[in-house]
Short mmCIF file of C-alpha atoms and ligand atoms in Angstrom, two decimals:
data_model
loop_
_atom_site.label_atom_id
_atom_site.label_comp_id
_atom_site.label_asym_id
_atom_site.label_seq_id
_atom_site.Cartn_x
_atom_site.Cartn_y
_atom_site.Cartn_z
CA MET A 29 107.37 104.28 127.17
CA TYR A 30 105.97 107.56 125.53
CA THR A 31 102.29 107.11 126.21
CA THR A 32 98.78 108.68 126.51
CA LEU A 33 96.82 110.29 129.30
CA LYS A 34 94.13 107.66 128.92
CA GLU A 35 96.87 104.92 129.53
CA VAL A 36 98.66 106.34 132.62
CA THR A 37 95.16 107.43 134.23
CA ALA A 38 93.84 103.89 133.68
CA THR A 39 96.83 102.49 135.74
CA ALA A 40 96.39 105.17 138.35
CA THR A 41 92.77 104.17 138.63
CA GLU A 42 93.44 100.62 138.98
CA LEU A 43 96.00 101.07 141.70
CA ASN A 44 94.42 104.28 143.47
CA PHE A 45 97.08 106.91 142.86
CA THR A 46 97.24 110.07 140.89
CA VAL A 47 99.67 111.17 138.05
CA GLY A 48 101.57 114.17 138.50
CA ALA A 49 101.25 116.67 135.63
CA PHE A 50 103.99 119.19 135.81
CA ASN A 51 104.14 122.24 133.68
CA ALA A 52 107.35 122.92 131.90
CA HIS A 53 108.34 126.63 131.00
CA ASN A 54 111.70 125.98 129.42
CA LEU A 55 113.63 123.07 128.06
CA GLU A 56 116.17 123.18 130.92
CA MET A 57 113.88 122.12 133.59
CA LEU A 58 112.28 119.20 131.60
CA PRO A 59 114.95 116.34 131.66
CA GLU A 60 115.18 116.71 135.66
CA MET A 61 111.44 116.24 135.92
CA ILE A 62 111.60 113.09 133.92
CA ARG A 63 114.50 111.77 136.00
CA ALA A 64 112.57 112.44 139.14
CA ALA A 65 109.72 110.14 137.83
CA LYS A 66 112.19 107.59 136.88
CA GLU A 67 113.70 107.49 140.47
CA MET A 68 110.13 107.13 141.83
CA GLY A 69 109.24 104.33 139.45
CA ALA A 70 106.26 106.56 138.36
CA PRO A 71 104.60 107.67 135.33
CA ILE A 72 104.66 111.60 134.48
CA ILE A 73 102.82 113.95 132.53
CA ILE A 74 104.76 116.79 131.23
CA GLN A 75 102.58 119.66 130.21
CA THR A 76 103.08 122.77 128.27
CA SER A 77 101.00 125.88 127.56
CA VAL A 78 100.42 126.72 123.89
CA ASP A 79 102.75 129.61 124.28
CA THR A 80 105.45 127.61 125.55
CA ALA A 81 105.10 124.97 122.86
CA LYS A 82 105.44 127.83 120.46
CA TYR A 83 108.42 129.03 122.18
CA ILE A 84 110.30 125.88 122.21
CA GLY A 85 108.70 124.33 119.31
CA TYR A 86 106.13 121.32 119.63
CA GLU A 87 108.32 118.98 117.60
CA VAL A 88 111.45 119.80 119.80
CA LEU A 89 109.36 119.01 122.90
CA VAL A 90 108.07 115.91 121.28
CA SER A 91 111.42 114.63 120.51
CA VAL A 92 112.86 115.34 124.03
CA VAL A 93 110.00 113.71 125.91
CA LYS A 94 109.78 110.89 123.65
CA THR A 95 113.47 110.15 123.57
CA MET A 96 113.86 110.48 127.22
CA ALA A 97 110.77 108.25 127.82
CA GLU A 98 112.22 105.51 125.86
CA ASN A 99 115.81 105.95 127.05
CA GLU A 100 114.92 106.28 130.80
CA MET A 101 112.08 103.72 130.60
CA VAL A 102 109.74 106.08 132.13
CA ASP A 103 106.05 106.35 131.06
CA ALA A 104 105.83 109.90 130.03
CA VAL A 105 102.90 111.92 128.48
CA LEU A 106 103.31 115.09 126.63
CA HIS A 107 100.13 117.07 127.07
CA LEU A 108 99.10 120.49 126.01
CA ASP A 109 97.57 122.65 128.64
CA HIS A 110 94.47 124.92 128.46
CA ALA A 111 94.21 125.29 124.68
CA ARG A 112 91.45 127.13 123.36
CA ASN A 113 92.17 127.24 119.72
CA PHE A 114 91.63 124.21 117.52
CA ASP A 115 94.40 124.88 115.25
CA ASP A 116 96.96 124.94 118.24
CA ILE A 117 95.43 121.63 119.30
CA LYS A 118 95.77 120.30 115.74
CA GLU A 119 99.39 121.29 115.55
CA ALA A 120 100.34 119.54 118.90
CA ILE A 121 98.56 116.33 117.72
CA ASP A 122 100.10 116.42 114.27
CA GLN A 123 103.60 117.05 115.80
CA GLY A 124 103.24 114.11 118.42
CA TYR A 125 101.83 115.18 121.57
CA THR A 126 99.90 112.33 123.08
CA SER A 127 97.54 114.33 125.22
CA VAL A 128 95.53 117.79 124.66
CA MET A 129 93.35 119.75 126.82
CA TYR A 130 90.57 121.76 125.17
CA ASP A 131 89.40 124.43 127.88
CA GLY A 132 86.08 125.54 126.80
CA SER A 133 85.05 126.22 130.29
CA HIS A 134 84.53 130.01 129.40
CA LEU A 135 81.92 129.16 126.81
CA PRO A 136 78.08 128.45 127.25
CA PHE A 137 77.60 124.84 128.22
CA LYS A 138 76.28 123.74 124.78
CA GLU A 139 79.10 125.44 122.87
CA ASN A 140 81.68 123.88 125.36
CA ILE A 141 80.12 120.42 124.42
CA LEU A 142 80.35 120.82 120.62
CA LYS A 143 83.90 122.17 120.62
CA THR A 144 85.13 119.70 122.92
CA LYS A 145 83.56 116.88 120.93
CA ALA A 146 85.34 118.26 117.81
CA VAL A 147 88.63 117.95 119.40
CA VAL A 148 87.81 114.54 120.85
CA GLU A 149 86.95 113.18 117.16
CA TYR A 150 90.28 114.55 115.67
CA ALA A 151 92.54 113.56 118.82
CA HIS A 152 90.93 109.96 119.03
CA LYS A 153 91.43 109.45 115.34
CA HIS A 154 95.15 110.05 116.07
CA GLY A 155 95.40 107.86 119.12
CA VAL A 156 95.69 111.26 121.54
CA SER A 157 93.76 111.61 124.64
CA VAL A 158 91.78 114.52 125.46
CA GLU A 159 91.02 116.49 128.83
CA GLY A 160 87.90 118.83 129.02
CA GLU A 161 86.78 121.31 131.53
CA LEU A 162 83.75 122.40 133.18
CA GLY A 163 83.17 125.10 135.68
CA THR A 164 85.86 127.88 136.02
CA ILE A 165 88.91 127.52 137.76
CA GLY A 166 90.17 130.86 138.76
CA GLY A 167 93.39 132.49 139.15
CA THR A 168 96.38 133.21 137.11
CA GLU A 169 98.40 131.13 134.48
CA GLU A 170 101.98 132.12 133.75
CA GLY A 171 101.12 135.29 135.60
CA ILE A 172 98.20 135.89 133.16
CA HIS A 173 94.64 135.80 134.26
CA VAL A 174 92.76 132.75 133.02
CA ALA A 175 89.14 132.72 133.97
CA GLU A 176 87.11 135.82 132.70
CA ASN A 177 84.03 134.93 134.88
CA ASP A 178 83.84 134.60 138.62
CA LYS A 179 84.60 131.19 139.68
CA VAL A 180 81.78 128.89 139.04
CA TYR A 181 81.78 125.48 140.74
CA THR A 182 81.32 122.29 138.56
CA LYS A 183 77.82 120.90 138.93
CA PRO A 184 77.83 117.03 139.20
CA GLU A 185 74.82 116.44 136.81
CA ASP A 186 76.44 119.02 134.13
CA ALA A 187 79.71 117.00 134.63
CA LEU A 188 77.83 113.73 133.87
CA ALA A 189 76.15 115.06 130.80
CA PHE A 190 79.40 116.79 129.48
CA VAL A 191 81.20 113.50 129.74
CA GLU A 192 78.60 111.56 128.08
CA ALA A 193 78.06 114.04 125.23
CA THR A 194 81.76 114.54 124.49
CA GLY A 195 83.59 111.33 124.93
CA ILE A 196 86.62 112.91 126.69
CA ASP A 197 89.16 110.95 128.68
CA ALA A 198 89.60 112.96 131.59
CA LEU A 199 87.49 115.91 133.11
CA ALA A 200 89.12 119.05 134.80
CA ILE A 201 86.85 120.31 137.69
CA ALA A 202 86.34 123.37 139.60
CA ILE A 203 86.04 122.58 143.36
CA GLY A 204 87.75 125.59 144.83
CA THR A 205 91.36 125.59 143.47
CA ASN A 206 92.92 128.33 141.68
CA HIS A 207 95.66 128.75 139.16
CA GLY A 208 98.96 130.19 140.41
CA GLN A 209 98.13 130.35 143.94
CA PHE A 210 101.56 129.99 145.89
CA LYS A 211 101.29 132.55 148.66
CA SER A 212 98.40 130.70 150.59
CA LYS A 213 96.34 127.45 150.33
CA THR A 214 93.02 127.05 149.18
CA GLU A 215 89.92 125.17 150.74
CA VAL A 216 88.94 122.42 148.34
CA ASN A 217 85.26 121.31 148.40
CA LEU A 218 85.59 117.64 148.97
CA PRO A 219 82.02 117.10 149.48
CA LEU A 220 81.42 118.42 145.89
CA LEU A 221 84.32 116.07 144.51
CA LYS A 222 82.60 113.23 146.18
CA GLU A 223 79.20 113.94 144.60
CA ILE A 224 80.91 114.44 141.10
CA HIS A 225 83.02 111.24 141.64
CA ALA A 226 79.74 109.13 142.46
CA ILE A 227 78.33 109.69 139.08
CA VAL A 228 81.26 110.38 136.76
CA ASP A 229 83.29 107.41 136.17
CA ILE A 230 86.27 109.03 134.09
CA PRO A 231 89.45 110.21 135.71
CA LEU A 232 89.10 113.64 137.35
CA VAL A 233 91.66 116.34 137.25
CA ILE A 234 92.85 118.94 139.71
CA HIS A 235 94.08 122.38 138.36
CA GLY A 236 95.88 124.70 140.52
CA GLY A 237 97.81 122.06 142.51
CA THR A 238 100.24 124.61 143.99
CA GLY A 239 97.41 126.03 146.22
CA VAL A 240 96.27 122.69 147.41
CA LYS A 241 97.25 121.44 150.86
CA GLU A 242 99.40 118.45 151.01
CA GLU A 243 97.30 116.91 153.72
CA ASP A 244 94.22 117.09 151.38
CA TYR A 245 95.92 114.88 148.72
CA PRO A 246 94.96 111.28 149.96
CA GLU A 247 91.06 112.50 150.02
CA LEU A 248 91.34 113.88 146.53
CA ILE A 249 93.19 110.48 145.27
CA ASN A 250 90.64 108.50 147.09
CA ASN A 251 87.79 110.18 145.20
CA GLY A 252 88.87 110.00 141.75
CA ILE A 253 91.76 112.57 141.18
CA ARG A 254 93.91 110.77 138.57
CA LYS A 255 95.80 113.83 137.05
CA PHE A 256 97.18 116.49 139.55
CA ASN A 257 98.57 119.56 137.96
CA VAL A 258 101.46 121.47 139.53
CA GLY A 259 103.04 124.52 137.74
CA THR A 260 103.43 127.51 139.93
CA GLU A 261 105.47 125.81 142.64
CA LEU A 262 108.03 124.67 140.12
CA LEU A 263 108.03 128.13 138.25
CA VAL A 264 108.70 130.10 141.38
CA ASN A 265 111.32 127.79 143.02
CA TRP A 266 113.23 127.61 139.66
CA THR A 267 113.06 131.37 139.15
CA LYS A 268 114.28 131.97 142.92
CA MET A 269 117.14 129.62 142.60
CA ALA A 270 118.14 130.98 139.26
CA LYS A 271 118.05 134.58 140.51
CA GLU A 272 120.21 133.63 143.40
CA SER A 273 122.77 131.88 140.89
CA PHE A 274 122.68 134.59 138.28
CA GLU A 275 123.07 137.30 140.88
CA GLU A 276 126.46 135.93 141.94
CA THR A 277 127.74 134.86 138.63
CA ALA A 278 130.56 135.86 136.67
CA VAL A 279 129.41 136.96 133.28
CA ASN A 280 131.86 134.53 131.45
CA LYS A 281 130.95 131.33 133.66
CA SER A 282 129.08 128.69 131.77
CA LEU A 283 125.47 129.17 132.16
CA ARG A 284 125.22 125.49 133.43
CA TYR A 285 126.50 126.81 136.82
CA ASN A 286 123.39 128.92 137.09
CA VAL A 287 120.73 126.76 135.57
CA ILE A 288 121.67 123.27 136.90
CA PRO A 289 120.80 124.30 140.60
CA ALA A 290 117.43 125.65 139.29
CA ASN A 291 116.63 122.28 137.62
CA GLU A 292 117.75 120.33 140.59
CA VAL A 293 115.10 122.06 142.72
CA CYS A 294 112.47 121.04 140.15
CA HIS A 295 113.79 117.61 140.47
CA ASP A 296 113.51 117.61 144.13
CA ILE A 297 109.76 119.13 144.05
CA VAL A 298 108.52 116.75 141.47
CA LYS A 299 110.09 113.66 143.45
CA HIS A 300 108.44 114.85 146.48
CA LYS A 301 104.89 115.39 144.80
CA ILE A 302 105.00 112.21 143.36
CA GLY A 303 105.85 110.35 146.55
CA LEU A 304 102.58 111.91 147.82
CA PHE A 305 100.64 111.15 144.87
CA MET A 306 101.80 107.42 144.87
CA ASN A 307 100.94 107.34 148.60
CA SER A 308 104.64 106.62 149.25
CA ASN A 309 105.48 109.92 150.83
CA SER A 310 109.08 111.02 150.29
CA PRO A 311 110.21 114.02 152.37
CA LEU A 312 111.30 116.96 150.54
CA GLN A 313 114.80 117.55 150.67
CA VAL A 314 115.94 120.40 148.57
CA ARG A 315 119.60 120.32 147.92
P1 13P B 424 99.53 125.89 139.45
O1 13P B 424 100.30 126.62 138.56
O2 13P B 424 98.53 126.71 140.34
O3 13P B 424 100.14 124.73 140.35
O4 13P B 424 98.39 125.11 138.40
C1 13P B 424 98.92 124.34 137.51
C2 13P B 424 97.87 123.96 136.52
O5 13P B 424 96.51 123.73 136.98
C3 13P B 424 98.09 123.93 135.05
O6 13P B 424 96.98 123.96 134.32
#
């Protein structure tokens, strides 16, 4: 079923797992991500940046995810990641995305509340879920620096006030993760997560999932993380495999031969991550 963030995270909360949210950068990698979720019998969140949505087309992305969700019988959500502009969010909602993130984490607290609330009002009227962000998650997104300020951890009491004032469906928190960290792993601040989880009762979201140690997943899941973003790991490995294939190819050989192996790497990574997210551990077997 083509569904919402609110729906899939409600199931995840009930059954104590986390839903993988995977960034798609092109149309090629997307079907394999959904097929991987189908094989695992798990829901999946496909997310795109605003720039990727504009590159592929909001409507095209909606058609692909919706059609595959229905045909493959997978619970799939299409989510707009890190949007800062209301017009982009409106466009995504009007074209049929089922979830959006308004990222006001760079703004003063009160302004973040007001702008997030305006997004919630519009989104909820259209049956669309909203993720907000509090604190700053550092690093890079698509190779571009995302947080202007130095890293600021999410304060539990601010998180509670923010959730109550905005009516968001999920909250992205800053507990030590960084976007785009693929050469090393980070130390997540588990005591801080526990403090936030003790007082905030909506689904919590991890950004910068590539840099999180897999052995930390169970503690994160057991403490309220219901959406787990992974982008860079897919991007890096798709690109590595495509580089290898394109390096060797004859220029008149079908592009399929170069792109399919890269898509299959994404399939395997998504399947492996979902195994860990569902607490059903499937070993990574890259073809
Ligand atoms: P990574 O690219 O570091 O996995 O983070 C993804 C993410 O959080 C998207 O918002």
